[in-house]
Short mmCIF file of C-alpha atoms and ligand atoms in Angstrom, two decimals:
data_model
loop_
_atom_site.label_atom_id
_atom_site.label_comp_id
_atom_site.label_asym_id
_atom_site.label_seq_id
_atom_site.Cartn_x
_atom_site.Cartn_y
_atom_site.Cartn_z
CA MET A 37 19.08 34.67 -58.44
CA SER A 38 18.98 32.16 -55.60
CA VAL A 39 17.98 33.59 -52.25
CA SER A 40 19.52 31.90 -49.23
CA LEU A 41 17.78 33.13 -46.16
CA ALA A 42 19.04 33.87 -42.69
CA SER A 43 20.85 30.97 -41.08
CA SER A 44 18.91 28.70 -38.75
CA PRO A 45 18.89 29.33 -35.04
CA ILE A 46 18.93 25.56 -34.49
CA ASP A 47 20.96 25.08 -31.36
CA ASP A 48 20.64 23.60 -27.93
CA GLY A 49 18.45 26.55 -26.98
CA PHE A 50 15.60 24.80 -28.78
CA ALA A 51 15.93 21.47 -26.96
CA PRO A 52 13.70 22.45 -24.00
CA HIS A 53 11.03 23.70 -26.42
CA VAL A 54 11.15 20.47 -28.40
CA ALA A 55 10.75 18.53 -25.14
CA GLN A 56 7.80 20.64 -23.97
CA LEU A 57 6.05 20.62 -27.34
CA SER A 58 6.59 16.86 -27.65
CA ALA A 59 4.98 16.43 -24.25
CA LEU A 60 1.94 18.34 -25.55
CA ALA A 61 1.69 16.34 -28.80
CA PRO A 62 4.47 13.77 -29.34
CA GLU A 63 3.53 12.80 -32.90
CA ALA A 64 3.34 16.45 -34.03
CA VAL A 65 6.98 17.42 -33.54
CA LEU A 66 9.38 16.51 -36.35
CA THR A 67 13.07 16.98 -35.65
CA ASP A 68 14.64 14.86 -38.39
CA PRO A 69 15.60 17.11 -41.34
CA ASP A 70 15.37 14.08 -43.65
CA LEU A 71 11.62 14.17 -43.06
CA TYR A 72 11.11 17.82 -43.90
CA GLY A 73 14.17 19.00 -45.86
CA SER A 74 12.29 19.31 -49.15
CA ARG A 75 9.87 21.73 -47.50
CA LEU A 76 12.63 24.29 -47.08
CA THR A 77 13.03 25.05 -50.79
CA ASP A 78 10.30 26.75 -52.78
CA TRP A 79 8.70 25.35 -55.95
CA ARG A 80 10.83 27.51 -58.22
CA GLY A 81 14.04 26.50 -56.48
CA ALA A 82 14.76 30.19 -56.01
CA MET A 83 14.71 30.22 -52.23
CA THR A 84 16.00 27.90 -49.52
CA GLY A 85 15.37 28.51 -45.84
CA THR A 86 15.96 26.91 -42.45
CA THR A 87 13.90 25.81 -39.46
CA PRO A 88 14.86 24.41 -36.05
CA PHE A 89 12.08 21.78 -36.23
CA VAL A 90 8.64 21.25 -37.72
CA LEU A 91 5.22 21.11 -36.08
CA ALA A 92 2.60 19.03 -37.87
CA PRO A 93 -0.58 18.82 -35.74
CA ARG A 94 -3.37 16.46 -36.72
CA ASP A 95 -6.32 18.58 -35.54
CA VAL A 96 -7.31 22.08 -34.51
CA GLU A 97 -7.19 21.43 -30.76
CA THR A 98 -3.61 20.15 -30.98
CA ALA A 99 -2.65 23.05 -33.23
CA ALA A 100 -4.09 25.47 -30.67
CA ARG A 101 -2.09 23.90 -27.81
CA LEU A 102 1.15 24.04 -29.77
CA ILE A 103 0.59 27.59 -30.98
CA LYS A 104 -0.25 28.79 -27.46
CA TYR A 105 3.02 27.32 -26.23
CA CYS A 106 4.91 29.11 -29.01
CA ALA A 107 3.10 32.37 -28.24
CA ASP A 108 3.91 32.13 -24.53
CA HIS A 109 7.58 31.62 -25.41
CA ARG A 110 7.58 34.15 -28.26
CA LEU A 111 8.60 31.58 -30.85
CA PRO A 112 7.81 32.76 -34.39
CA ILE A 113 5.98 30.46 -36.79
CA VAL A 114 5.68 30.09 -40.58
CA PRO A 115 2.61 28.10 -41.73
CA GLN A 116 3.03 25.91 -44.78
CA GLY A 117 0.61 23.86 -46.87
CA GLY A 118 1.65 22.31 -50.19
CA ASN A 119 4.64 24.65 -50.67
CA THR A 120 3.52 25.67 -54.15
CA GLY A 121 3.41 29.39 -53.34
CA LEU A 122 5.46 31.49 -55.70
CA VAL A 123 6.45 34.46 -53.54
CA GLY A 124 8.44 32.82 -50.76
CA GLY A 125 5.77 33.29 -48.07
CA GLY A 126 5.87 29.72 -46.74
CA ILE A 127 9.64 29.24 -46.53
CA PRO A 128 10.91 29.72 -42.94
CA GLN A 129 13.95 31.87 -42.26
CA GLY A 130 14.79 30.22 -38.97
CA GLU A 131 11.22 30.29 -37.63
CA ILE A 132 9.34 27.10 -36.70
CA LEU A 133 7.69 25.56 -39.74
CA LEU A 134 4.05 24.69 -38.99
CA SER A 135 2.84 22.21 -41.58
CA THR A 136 -0.79 21.30 -42.26
CA GLU A 137 0.20 18.01 -43.89
CA LYS A 138 -1.69 15.93 -41.31
CA MET A 139 -4.89 18.01 -41.27
CA LYS A 140 -6.55 16.12 -44.10
CA ALA A 141 -10.12 15.40 -43.06
CA ILE A 142 -13.10 16.28 -45.22
CA ARG A 143 -15.48 16.98 -42.35
CA ALA A 144 -18.70 17.40 -44.31
CA LEU A 145 -20.13 17.25 -47.83
CA ASP A 146 -23.60 18.75 -48.20
CA ALA A 147 -25.18 18.32 -51.64
CA ASP A 148 -28.39 20.18 -50.70
CA ASN A 149 -26.51 23.19 -49.38
CA ASN A 150 -23.87 22.91 -52.12
CA SER A 151 -21.08 23.17 -49.57
CA ALA A 152 -18.21 21.27 -47.96
CA ILE A 153 -16.12 21.63 -44.84
CA VAL A 154 -12.49 20.67 -45.37
CA GLU A 155 -9.39 20.81 -43.26
CA ALA A 156 -6.47 22.98 -44.28
CA GLY A 157 -4.15 20.21 -45.52
CA VAL A 158 -6.60 18.72 -48.03
CA THR A 159 -5.26 19.23 -51.55
CA LEU A 160 -7.34 20.94 -54.19
CA ALA A 161 -7.33 17.73 -56.26
CA ASP A 162 -8.71 15.75 -53.29
CA LEU A 163 -11.44 18.31 -52.62
CA ARG A 164 -12.45 18.24 -56.28
CA ALA A 165 -12.63 14.43 -56.18
CA ALA A 166 -14.70 14.50 -52.98
CA ALA A 167 -17.12 17.02 -54.49
CA ALA A 168 -17.45 14.86 -57.60
CA SER A 169 -18.45 11.92 -55.39
CA ILE A 170 -21.69 13.81 -54.56
CA ASP A 171 -22.13 15.04 -58.15
CA ARG A 172 -20.84 18.53 -57.47
CA GLN A 173 -17.72 20.47 -58.38
CA PHE A 174 -15.47 22.69 -56.34
CA PRO A 175 -15.04 25.28 -59.08
CA MET A 176 -11.35 26.03 -58.85
CA SER A 177 -8.65 24.53 -60.98
CA LEU A 178 -4.96 25.32 -61.29
CA GLY A 179 -1.69 23.74 -62.37
CA SER A 180 -0.54 22.96 -58.82
CA GLN A 181 -3.78 21.33 -57.68
CA GLY A 182 -2.16 17.99 -56.82
CA SER A 183 -0.11 19.68 -54.08
CA ALA A 184 -1.70 23.06 -53.26
CA THR A 185 -3.83 22.82 -50.11
CA ILE A 186 -7.10 24.46 -49.19
CA GLY A 187 -5.38 26.32 -46.36
CA GLY A 188 -2.75 27.66 -48.75
CA LEU A 189 -5.31 28.52 -51.42
CA ALA A 190 -7.40 30.40 -48.86
CA SER A 191 -4.37 32.15 -47.38
CA THR A 192 -3.24 33.37 -50.80
CA ASN A 193 -6.77 34.02 -52.14
CA ALA A 194 -5.84 31.84 -55.10
CA GLY A 195 -7.42 32.13 -58.53
CA GLY A 196 -6.85 29.76 -61.44
CA VAL A 197 -8.66 29.02 -64.67
CA GLN A 198 -12.27 29.14 -63.45
CA VAL A 199 -12.24 32.61 -61.91
CA LEU A 200 -14.07 34.05 -64.90
CA ARG A 201 -17.18 32.08 -63.94
CA HIS A 202 -16.83 31.38 -60.22
CA GLY A 203 -14.42 33.93 -58.75
CA MET A 204 -11.35 33.56 -56.51
CA MET A 205 -11.10 31.92 -53.08
CA ARG A 206 -12.68 35.00 -51.46
CA ASP A 207 -15.77 34.26 -53.56
CA LEU A 208 -15.77 30.55 -52.77
CA VAL A 209 -15.41 30.51 -48.98
CA PHE A 210 -18.37 30.68 -46.59
CA GLY A 211 -16.42 30.45 -43.36
CA VAL A 212 -13.05 29.86 -41.75
CA GLU A 213 -11.75 28.12 -38.63
CA ALA A 214 -8.37 29.44 -37.53
CA VAL A 215 -5.98 29.37 -34.61
CA LEU A 216 -4.96 32.91 -33.69
CA PRO A 217 -1.33 33.74 -32.92
CA ASP A 218 -2.09 33.59 -29.15
CA GLY A 219 -3.57 30.08 -29.43
CA ARG A 220 -7.29 30.97 -29.29
CA ILE A 221 -9.53 29.25 -31.82
CA PHE A 222 -11.72 31.40 -34.08
CA ARG A 223 -14.68 29.16 -34.91
CA GLY A 224 -16.08 30.84 -38.00
CA LEU A 225 -17.12 27.78 -40.00
CA HIS A 226 -20.59 28.01 -41.46
CA GLY A 227 -22.30 27.28 -44.74
CA LEU A 228 -24.44 30.43 -44.96
CA ARG A 229 -24.99 32.46 -48.10
CA LYS A 230 -26.58 35.22 -46.05
CA ASN A 231 -24.99 36.18 -42.76
CA ASN A 232 -25.09 39.89 -41.89
CA VAL A 233 -23.78 40.10 -38.36
CA GLY A 234 -21.16 42.82 -38.53
CA TYR A 235 -17.62 42.53 -39.85
CA ASP A 236 -17.04 39.52 -42.06
CA LEU A 237 -14.10 38.17 -40.09
CA LYS A 238 -13.24 35.35 -42.49
CA HIS A 239 -11.88 37.95 -44.88
CA LEU A 240 -9.14 38.78 -42.39
CA PHE A 241 -7.67 35.33 -43.00
CA LEU A 242 -8.33 35.02 -46.74
CA GLY A 243 -5.32 36.45 -48.54
CA ALA A 244 -3.49 37.15 -45.25
CA GLU A 245 -0.66 34.81 -46.32
CA GLY A 246 -0.40 33.30 -42.86
CA THR A 247 0.31 36.61 -41.12
CA LEU A 248 -2.78 36.49 -38.85
CA GLY A 249 -2.77 32.86 -37.71
CA LEU A 250 -3.23 29.32 -38.94
CA ILE A 251 -6.30 28.45 -41.01
CA THR A 252 -7.27 24.95 -39.86
CA ALA A 253 -10.48 24.39 -41.85
CA VAL A 254 -12.63 26.17 -44.42
CA SER A 255 -16.24 25.79 -45.50
CA VAL A 256 -16.53 26.24 -49.24
CA LYS A 257 -19.14 26.59 -51.94
CA LEU A 258 -19.78 23.75 -54.34
CA ALA A 259 -21.47 24.15 -57.71
CA PRO A 260 -23.31 21.93 -60.18
CA ILE A 261 -21.07 20.04 -62.60
CA PRO A 262 -21.47 21.39 -66.13
CA ARG A 263 -23.27 18.83 -68.30
CA SER A 264 -21.43 19.71 -71.50
CA THR A 265 -18.21 21.50 -72.27
CA ALA A 266 -16.46 22.46 -75.51
CA ALA A 267 -12.92 23.74 -75.95
CA ALA A 268 -11.07 25.41 -78.79
CA PHE A 269 -7.44 26.36 -79.36
CA ILE A 270 -7.52 29.63 -81.25
CA ALA A 271 -4.87 31.66 -83.09
CA THR A 272 -5.29 35.40 -82.69
CA PRO A 273 -3.17 38.37 -83.82
CA THR A 274 -3.09 40.61 -80.73
CA ILE A 275 -4.13 40.77 -77.10
CA ALA A 276 -6.73 43.35 -78.15
CA SER A 277 -8.26 40.84 -80.58
CA ALA A 278 -8.25 38.19 -77.84
CA VAL A 279 -10.16 40.56 -75.54
CA ALA A 280 -12.66 41.33 -78.33
CA LEU A 281 -13.07 37.57 -78.87
CA LEU A 282 -13.75 37.08 -75.17
CA ASN A 283 -16.49 39.71 -75.16
CA LEU A 284 -18.01 38.36 -78.37
CA ALA A 285 -18.05 34.85 -76.91
CA ARG A 286 -19.64 36.02 -73.67
CA ASP A 287 -22.36 37.87 -75.62
CA LEU A 288 -23.14 35.07 -78.06
CA SER A 289 -23.06 32.23 -75.52
CA GLY A 290 -25.23 33.84 -72.85
CA ASP A 291 -22.13 34.26 -70.68
CA ALA A 292 -21.16 30.58 -70.81
CA VAL A 293 -17.39 31.13 -71.21
CA SER A 294 -15.86 29.07 -68.41
CA ALA A 295 -12.17 29.59 -69.22
CA PHE A 296 -10.20 31.93 -71.43
CA GLU A 297 -6.44 31.47 -71.31
CA LEU A 298 -3.88 33.35 -73.39
CA MET A 299 -0.47 32.00 -74.45
CA PRO A 300 2.24 33.44 -76.70
CA ASP A 301 3.57 31.43 -79.64
CA ILE A 302 6.98 31.16 -77.96
CA GLY A 303 5.16 29.47 -75.06
CA LEU A 304 3.94 26.71 -77.40
CA ASP A 305 7.48 26.30 -78.73
CA LEU A 306 8.80 25.83 -75.18
CA VAL A 307 6.08 23.32 -74.25
CA CYS A 308 6.76 21.26 -77.40
CA ARG A 309 10.50 21.38 -76.71
CA HIS A 310 10.43 20.50 -72.99
CA ILE A 311 7.23 18.54 -72.26
CA PRO A 312 7.28 14.94 -73.53
CA GLY A 313 4.45 14.15 -75.93
CA ALA A 314 3.22 17.75 -76.30
CA THR A 315 2.43 18.90 -79.85
CA ARG A 316 0.90 21.99 -81.42
CA PRO A 317 -2.87 21.67 -82.00
CA LEU A 318 -2.44 23.35 -85.42
CA PRO A 319 1.09 22.36 -86.50
CA ASN A 320 1.16 24.52 -89.63
CA VAL A 321 -0.13 27.71 -88.09
CA LYS A 322 2.14 30.38 -86.65
CA ALA A 323 0.39 33.17 -84.77
CA PRO A 324 1.59 35.70 -82.21
CA TRP A 325 -1.00 34.59 -79.63
CA TRP A 326 -3.12 31.57 -78.80
CA VAL A 327 -6.27 31.36 -76.72
CA LEU A 328 -7.65 28.27 -75.03
CA MET A 329 -11.36 28.99 -74.73
CA GLU A 330 -13.86 26.74 -73.01
CA LEU A 331 -17.66 27.02 -72.95
CA SER A 332 -19.74 25.12 -70.38
CA TYR A 333 -23.46 24.49 -70.41
CA GLY A 334 -25.69 23.23 -67.64
CA ARG A 335 -27.60 21.13 -70.17
CA ASP A 336 -26.40 18.25 -72.34
CA ASP A 337 -26.50 19.62 -75.86
CA GLY A 338 -25.73 22.64 -78.02
CA VAL A 339 -22.40 23.70 -76.62
CA GLU A 340 -20.29 22.66 -79.64
CA ASP A 341 -22.70 24.41 -82.02
CA ALA A 342 -22.43 27.55 -79.93
CA LEU A 343 -18.63 27.37 -80.01
CA GLU A 344 -18.59 26.93 -83.78
CA ALA A 345 -20.96 29.88 -84.26
CA ILE A 346 -18.73 32.09 -82.10
CA LEU A 347 -15.62 31.09 -84.04
CA MET A 348 -17.29 31.81 -87.39
CA GLU A 349 -18.41 35.22 -86.26
CA ALA A 350 -14.97 35.94 -84.78
CA SER A 351 -13.28 34.98 -88.04
CA ASP A 352 -15.64 37.28 -90.00
CA ARG A 353 -14.62 40.09 -87.68
CA HIS A 354 -10.89 39.26 -88.18
CA LEU A 355 -10.40 38.51 -84.50
CA THR A 356 -8.93 35.08 -85.16
CA LEU A 357 -6.44 33.57 -87.61
CA ASP A 358 -7.40 29.91 -87.24
CA ALA A 359 -8.87 27.55 -84.65
CA ALA A 360 -9.00 23.90 -83.64
CA ILE A 361 -12.03 22.55 -81.79
CA ALA A 362 -11.50 19.59 -79.49
CA ARG A 363 -13.62 16.76 -80.89
CA ASN A 364 -13.26 14.52 -77.86
CA GLU A 365 -12.11 14.58 -74.26
CA ALA A 366 -8.58 13.45 -75.12
CA GLN A 367 -8.12 16.43 -77.46
CA ALA A 368 -9.50 18.84 -74.87
CA LYS A 369 -7.08 17.37 -72.30
CA ALA A 370 -4.18 17.82 -74.74
CA PHE A 371 -5.13 21.51 -75.13
CA TRP A 372 -5.25 21.95 -71.37
CA ARG A 373 -1.95 20.12 -70.94
CA ILE A 374 -0.26 22.78 -73.08
CA ARG A 375 -1.59 25.54 -70.86
CA GLU A 376 -0.91 23.74 -67.60
CA THR A 377 2.64 22.70 -68.44
CA LEU A 378 3.68 26.10 -69.75
CA PRO A 379 5.14 27.22 -66.36
CA GLU A 380 7.16 23.99 -66.17
CA ALA A 381 8.41 24.33 -69.75
CA GLU A 382 9.38 27.93 -69.08
CA LYS A 383 11.23 26.85 -65.96
CA LYS A 384 13.14 24.22 -67.95
CA HIS A 385 14.13 26.82 -70.56
CA ALA A 386 15.67 29.35 -68.18
CA ARG A 387 15.05 31.23 -64.93
CA ALA A 388 13.04 34.37 -65.67
CA VAL A 389 12.14 37.62 -63.94
CA LYS A 390 8.49 36.93 -63.19
CA HIS A 391 5.49 39.16 -62.64
CA ASP A 392 1.94 38.12 -61.77
CA VAL A 393 -0.01 41.28 -62.56
CA SER A 394 -3.50 42.42 -63.43
CA THR A 395 -5.05 45.42 -65.13
CA PRO A 396 -8.60 46.16 -66.22
CA ILE A 397 -9.20 43.76 -69.12
CA SER A 398 -9.56 46.71 -71.47
CA ALA A 399 -6.05 47.93 -70.56
CA LEU A 400 -4.19 44.63 -71.03
CA ASP A 401 -3.13 45.23 -74.62
CA SER A 402 -1.81 48.72 -73.93
CA PHE A 403 -0.02 47.50 -70.78
CA TYR A 404 1.64 44.67 -72.71
CA ARG A 405 2.80 46.87 -75.56
CA GLU A 406 4.13 49.64 -73.35
CA ALA A 407 5.94 47.33 -70.93
CA THR A 408 7.39 45.21 -73.72
CA ALA A 409 8.69 48.22 -75.65
CA ALA A 410 10.41 49.52 -72.51
CA ILE A 411 11.95 46.13 -71.62
CA SER A 412 13.10 45.36 -75.18
CA ALA A 413 14.77 48.77 -75.54
CA ARG A 414 16.87 48.27 -72.41
CA TRP A 415 17.39 44.50 -72.40
CA PRO A 416 17.62 43.29 -76.03
CA GLN A 417 18.54 39.78 -74.82
CA ALA A 418 15.06 39.47 -73.24
CA GLN A 419 11.98 37.78 -74.64
CA ILE A 420 8.62 38.24 -73.00
CA ILE A 421 6.63 35.13 -72.11
CA ALA A 422 3.25 36.56 -71.10
CA PHE A 423 0.41 34.16 -70.48
CA GLY A 424 -2.52 33.68 -68.20
CA HIS A 425 -6.10 34.30 -67.31
CA VAL A 426 -6.98 37.10 -69.71
CA GLY A 427 -10.66 36.80 -68.82
CA ASP A 428 -9.65 38.04 -65.35
CA GLY A 429 -7.28 40.75 -66.62
CA ASN A 430 -4.39 38.66 -65.25
CA LEU A 431 -1.09 38.17 -67.06
CA HIS A 432 1.95 36.26 -65.90
CA TYR A 433 4.36 38.68 -67.55
CA ASN A 434 7.71 36.93 -67.46
CA VAL A 435 10.93 38.43 -68.74
CA SER A 436 12.98 35.49 -69.96
CA ALA A 437 16.23 35.21 -71.88
CA ARG A 438 16.20 34.31 -75.57
CA ALA A 439 19.21 32.07 -74.91
CA PRO A 440 19.46 30.30 -71.53
CA ALA A 441 23.08 31.49 -71.23
CA GLU A 442 21.81 35.07 -71.01
CA ALA A 443 19.42 34.40 -68.13
CA GLN A 444 21.91 35.52 -65.51
CA SER A 445 22.31 38.93 -67.12
CA LEU A 446 18.56 39.50 -66.68
CA LEU A 447 18.34 38.04 -63.18
CA LYS A 448 21.02 40.39 -61.92
CA ASP A 449 18.84 43.28 -63.18
CA SER A 450 15.67 41.84 -61.58
CA LYS A 451 14.92 44.91 -59.51
CA ALA A 452 15.27 47.31 -62.46
CA ILE A 453 13.13 45.06 -64.68
CA GLN A 454 10.46 44.74 -62.01
CA ASP A 455 10.39 48.51 -61.52
CA VAL A 456 9.74 49.01 -65.25
CA VAL A 457 6.93 46.43 -65.26
CA TYR A 458 5.28 47.45 -61.97
CA ASP A 459 5.36 51.15 -62.82
CA CYS A 460 3.68 50.34 -66.12
CA VAL A 461 1.06 48.27 -64.27
CA ILE A 462 0.32 51.18 -61.93
CA ARG A 463 0.01 53.60 -64.89
CA HIS A 464 -2.63 51.19 -66.24
CA HIS A 465 -4.53 51.17 -62.91
CA GLY A 466 -3.55 47.57 -62.22
CA SER A 467 -2.24 45.45 -59.36
CA ILE A 468 1.31 44.17 -58.84
CA SER A 469 -0.07 40.89 -57.49
CA ALA A 470 -3.05 39.33 -59.23
CA GLU A 471 -3.15 35.90 -57.61
CA HIS A 472 0.17 34.83 -56.09
CA GLY A 473 0.30 37.29 -53.20
CA ILE A 474 3.14 39.38 -51.79
CA GLY A 475 5.19 37.05 -49.55
CA ILE A 476 8.80 38.10 -49.30
CA LEU A 477 9.51 38.65 -52.95
CA LYS A 478 7.05 41.50 -53.55
CA LYS A 479 7.10 43.16 -50.16
CA ASP A 480 9.30 46.08 -51.18
CA ALA A 481 7.38 46.58 -54.42
CA LEU A 482 4.17 46.80 -52.39
CA LYS A 483 5.63 49.14 -49.81
CA SER A 484 6.80 51.63 -52.41
CA ARG A 485 3.57 51.62 -54.43
CA ALA A 486 0.63 50.96 -52.08
CA ASP A 487 -1.68 53.62 -50.74
CA PRO A 488 -0.11 54.67 -47.39
CA VAL A 489 -3.52 54.60 -45.69
CA ALA A 490 -4.08 51.02 -46.87
CA LEU A 491 -0.65 50.02 -45.52
CA ALA A 492 -1.38 51.71 -42.18
CA LEU A 493 -4.72 49.86 -41.91
CA MET A 494 -3.02 46.54 -42.66
CA ARG A 495 -0.41 47.23 -39.96
CA SER A 496 -3.16 48.10 -37.44
CA ILE A 497 -4.96 44.82 -38.15
CA LYS A 498 -1.72 42.86 -37.85
CA ALA A 499 -0.88 44.57 -34.54
CA ALA A 500 -4.37 43.88 -33.15
CA ILE A 501 -4.32 40.16 -33.97
CA ASP A 502 -0.60 39.39 -33.73
CA PRO A 503 0.86 42.03 -31.38
CA HIS A 504 4.15 40.16 -30.94
CA ASN A 505 4.58 39.62 -34.71
CA LEU A 506 4.86 35.86 -34.36
CA PHE A 507 3.01 34.63 -37.46
CA ASN A 508 4.91 34.88 -40.72
CA PRO A 509 6.98 37.84 -39.54
CA GLY A 510 8.53 39.85 -42.35
CA ARG A 511 6.10 38.59 -45.00
CA LEU A 512 3.50 40.76 -46.73
CA ILE A 513 4.08 43.87 -44.58
CA ASP A 514 6.69 45.13 -42.17
CA VAL A 515 5.32 46.15 -38.79
C1 FAD B 38 2.61 25.08 -61.50
C2 FAD B 38 1.89 26.09 -60.64
C3 FAD B 38 0.72 26.69 -61.12
C4 FAD B 38 0.05 27.63 -60.34
N1 FAD B 38 -1.08 28.21 -60.84
C5 FAD B 38 -1.75 29.10 -60.08
C6 FAD B 38 -2.94 29.71 -60.58
O1 FAD B 38 -3.37 29.47 -61.69
N2 FAD B 38 -3.59 30.56 -59.75
C7 FAD B 38 -3.13 30.86 -58.48
O2 FAD B 38 -3.77 31.65 -57.78
N3 FAD B 38 -1.99 30.32 -58.01
C8 FAD B 38 -1.30 29.45 -58.77
N4 FAD B 38 -0.15 28.89 -58.29
C9 FAD B 38 0.35 29.31 -56.94
C10 FAD B 38 0.02 28.39 -55.76
O3 FAD B 38 -0.39 27.11 -56.13
C11 FAD B 38 -0.93 29.05 -54.82
O4 FAD B 38 -0.33 30.19 -54.24
C12 FAD B 38 -1.48 28.14 -53.69
O5 FAD B 38 -2.62 28.81 -53.27
C13 FAD B 38 -0.58 27.90 -52.48
O6 FAD B 38 -1.07 26.76 -51.74
P1 FAD B 38 -0.07 25.88 -50.87
O7 FAD B 38 -0.86 24.92 -50.07
O8 FAD B 38 0.98 25.32 -51.72
O9 FAD B 38 0.53 27.00 -49.89
P2 FAD B 38 2.03 27.25 -49.47
O10 FAD B 38 2.89 27.50 -50.65
O11 FAD B 38 2.47 26.21 -48.53
O12 FAD B 38 1.85 28.63 -48.68
C14 FAD B 38 1.47 29.81 -49.34
C15 FAD B 38 1.26 30.92 -48.31
O13 FAD B 38 0.13 30.63 -47.50
C16 FAD B 38 0.52 30.45 -46.12
N5 FAD B 38 -0.25 29.30 -45.65
C17 FAD B 38 -0.28 28.05 -46.16
N6 FAD B 38 -1.17 27.29 -45.49
C18 FAD B 38 -1.69 28.08 -44.51
C19 FAD B 38 -2.66 27.88 -43.49
N7 FAD B 38 -3.29 26.71 -43.33
N8 FAD B 38 -2.95 28.91 -42.66
C20 FAD B 38 -2.33 30.10 -42.81
N9 FAD B 38 -1.41 30.35 -43.75
C21 FAD B 38 -1.10 29.35 -44.61
C22 FAD B 38 2.02 30.26 -46.13
O14 FAD B 38 2.63 30.74 -44.94
C23 FAD B 38 2.43 31.09 -47.34
O15 FAD B 38 2.52 32.45 -46.99
C24 FAD B 38 0.55 27.98 -59.05
C25 FAD B 38 1.71 27.37 -58.57
C26 FAD B 38 2.38 26.44 -59.35
C27 FAD B 38 3.60 25.81 -58.78
#
C-alpha cells in the first residue's frame, strides 16, 4: 500500500511568504525541490508527501523568528529530522517542512556531570562519537543511528537495543530547548538529576512527535563506557524459553545483561539471502528462535566466563538448543549485523503489514501464539516475522507474505490484520506502539483503543500549547 498524501498547495499564494521569510533568514529558505525532494518520501517508501518550500534554520533564534512568522500567518509546519520515522509523522501533506539539518552543534560535553548538550539535528552516531571522545557513552543504539537525529529521537521517545539497561529517551534526557508554535522559546536545558520545581515540562515535548513545537536542543545523560562486553548468538525453542533465559541471565550476572534481541529463523534466512556477506553464526543449526544476548561489565575481566556459565546453566534447564559465543570483536559485529540488517532484509523480501507492539515480558509468548494462530487461520499466505527487544517486552510483529507475489493480498487487508493484532495486544495488557510512535499510520488505531480520558487530556494539552493546530496537524491526535 503506497499512501500518496494530499496534493501540495504550492502556488503563487506562497510567494509573498517565501519573500518575507527569506528576508528574515535568507539561507534558511529552500525552494528548489531538487534540494529536498528525497525528504518527502518516508524510509519505507510507503508514503510520499508534498511541501511548498522548506525551512532549515541554523540556530534557535532564527527558528523562533521563522516560526513566529508562520504562526502570525497561520501557516502549518511539519518538523523533520533524519526522516527515519516509521509512522509517517515527519512527511508533510502540503504543510511547510521545517528541517533541523543545519542545527548540528554539540554545545557542551561535561565528563564530570556525565552530560552533553546537543542541537536537534545532530545524528545519534555523531553524538555517540562525541561522547566517546571524552571517554563516555550515550547509551542508545539503533539501526538508523547514522541518520536519526537527537530531535527526532526525543520527539518519538525512541528506544533501541540498550533500553534494558539505560531506558528510552524519556530516561536519558535532562532538559529540552524548544520553539513553541507561537514562536516563543522554552529554555528548559539543564543537566540536573534532581530538579523538583513543579511540572516536568520537558516531558511535554518528549514523545510529542512534533505536535507541540520544534525541539531545538536537548541535554542528555552520558554513562561510563563498559570495560568488557561478551556476546552470544543463541538458539532457543520458544519465546517463553527466551524470556526464561533472560531472567536467568539477569540473575546470574548481577543484572549485567545489556542487550537481549530476539529473531525468528526465517529472519536469519532473509538476512543471508539479501544482505551481502551475511552468514549464519551456527550454519548447521535450525531453531525456531534466535537470541542475541550481550553482557557488559564495568571492569575488565570475567564477562566471558559469566556468559559461558549462564549458557551452561540454560542448556541444563533446556532453555537453549545451541549457542555461539563471539570470540573477538569481528564476530560480535557480525552477530549485530544480522540483527541490525533484519529490517532491511525484510524490506527487500516483500512489503509487510507491520506492528511495533509491547506487552508485559511475561505475556509475550502468549501474545505471539494467540495472534499468530488468528492470522494464520485467516491469511494462510502469511508468515510472521517477529523480532525485537524482548528484554523490553517489545516485538516488531510483522505479517509478511511467504512469496513476494502474495504481498499485495496482505497489504490490501492491512486494516483487518492490524485489528486482529492490536486487539490481541490489548487483551494482553500491551501497547499498540512500543517505540515508533503514532504519527499518521496508527492514529485511528489509537483513537479506537485509547482511554477516552487520556485522549481528552492530550487534546487539552495540544489546545493549550498549539491553539491554532499549526504543528504537525493531523498527526498523533485529532483536535
Ligand atoms: C532501520 C531502522 C531501525 C530503527 N530502529 C529503531 C529502534 O530500534 N528503536 C526505535 O525507537 N526506533 C527505531 N527506528 C525508528 C526511527 O529511527 C526513530 O523513530 C527516530 O527516533 C526518528 O528520528 P528522525 O530524526 O529520523 O526523525 P524523523 O523521522 O524526521 O521524525 C520523526 C517524528 O519526530 C518529529 N520530529 C523530528 N525532529 C523533530 C524536532 N526537532 N522537534 C520536534 N519534532 C521533531 C517529526 O515531525 C516526526 O513526527 C528505526 C528506523 C529504521 C529506519
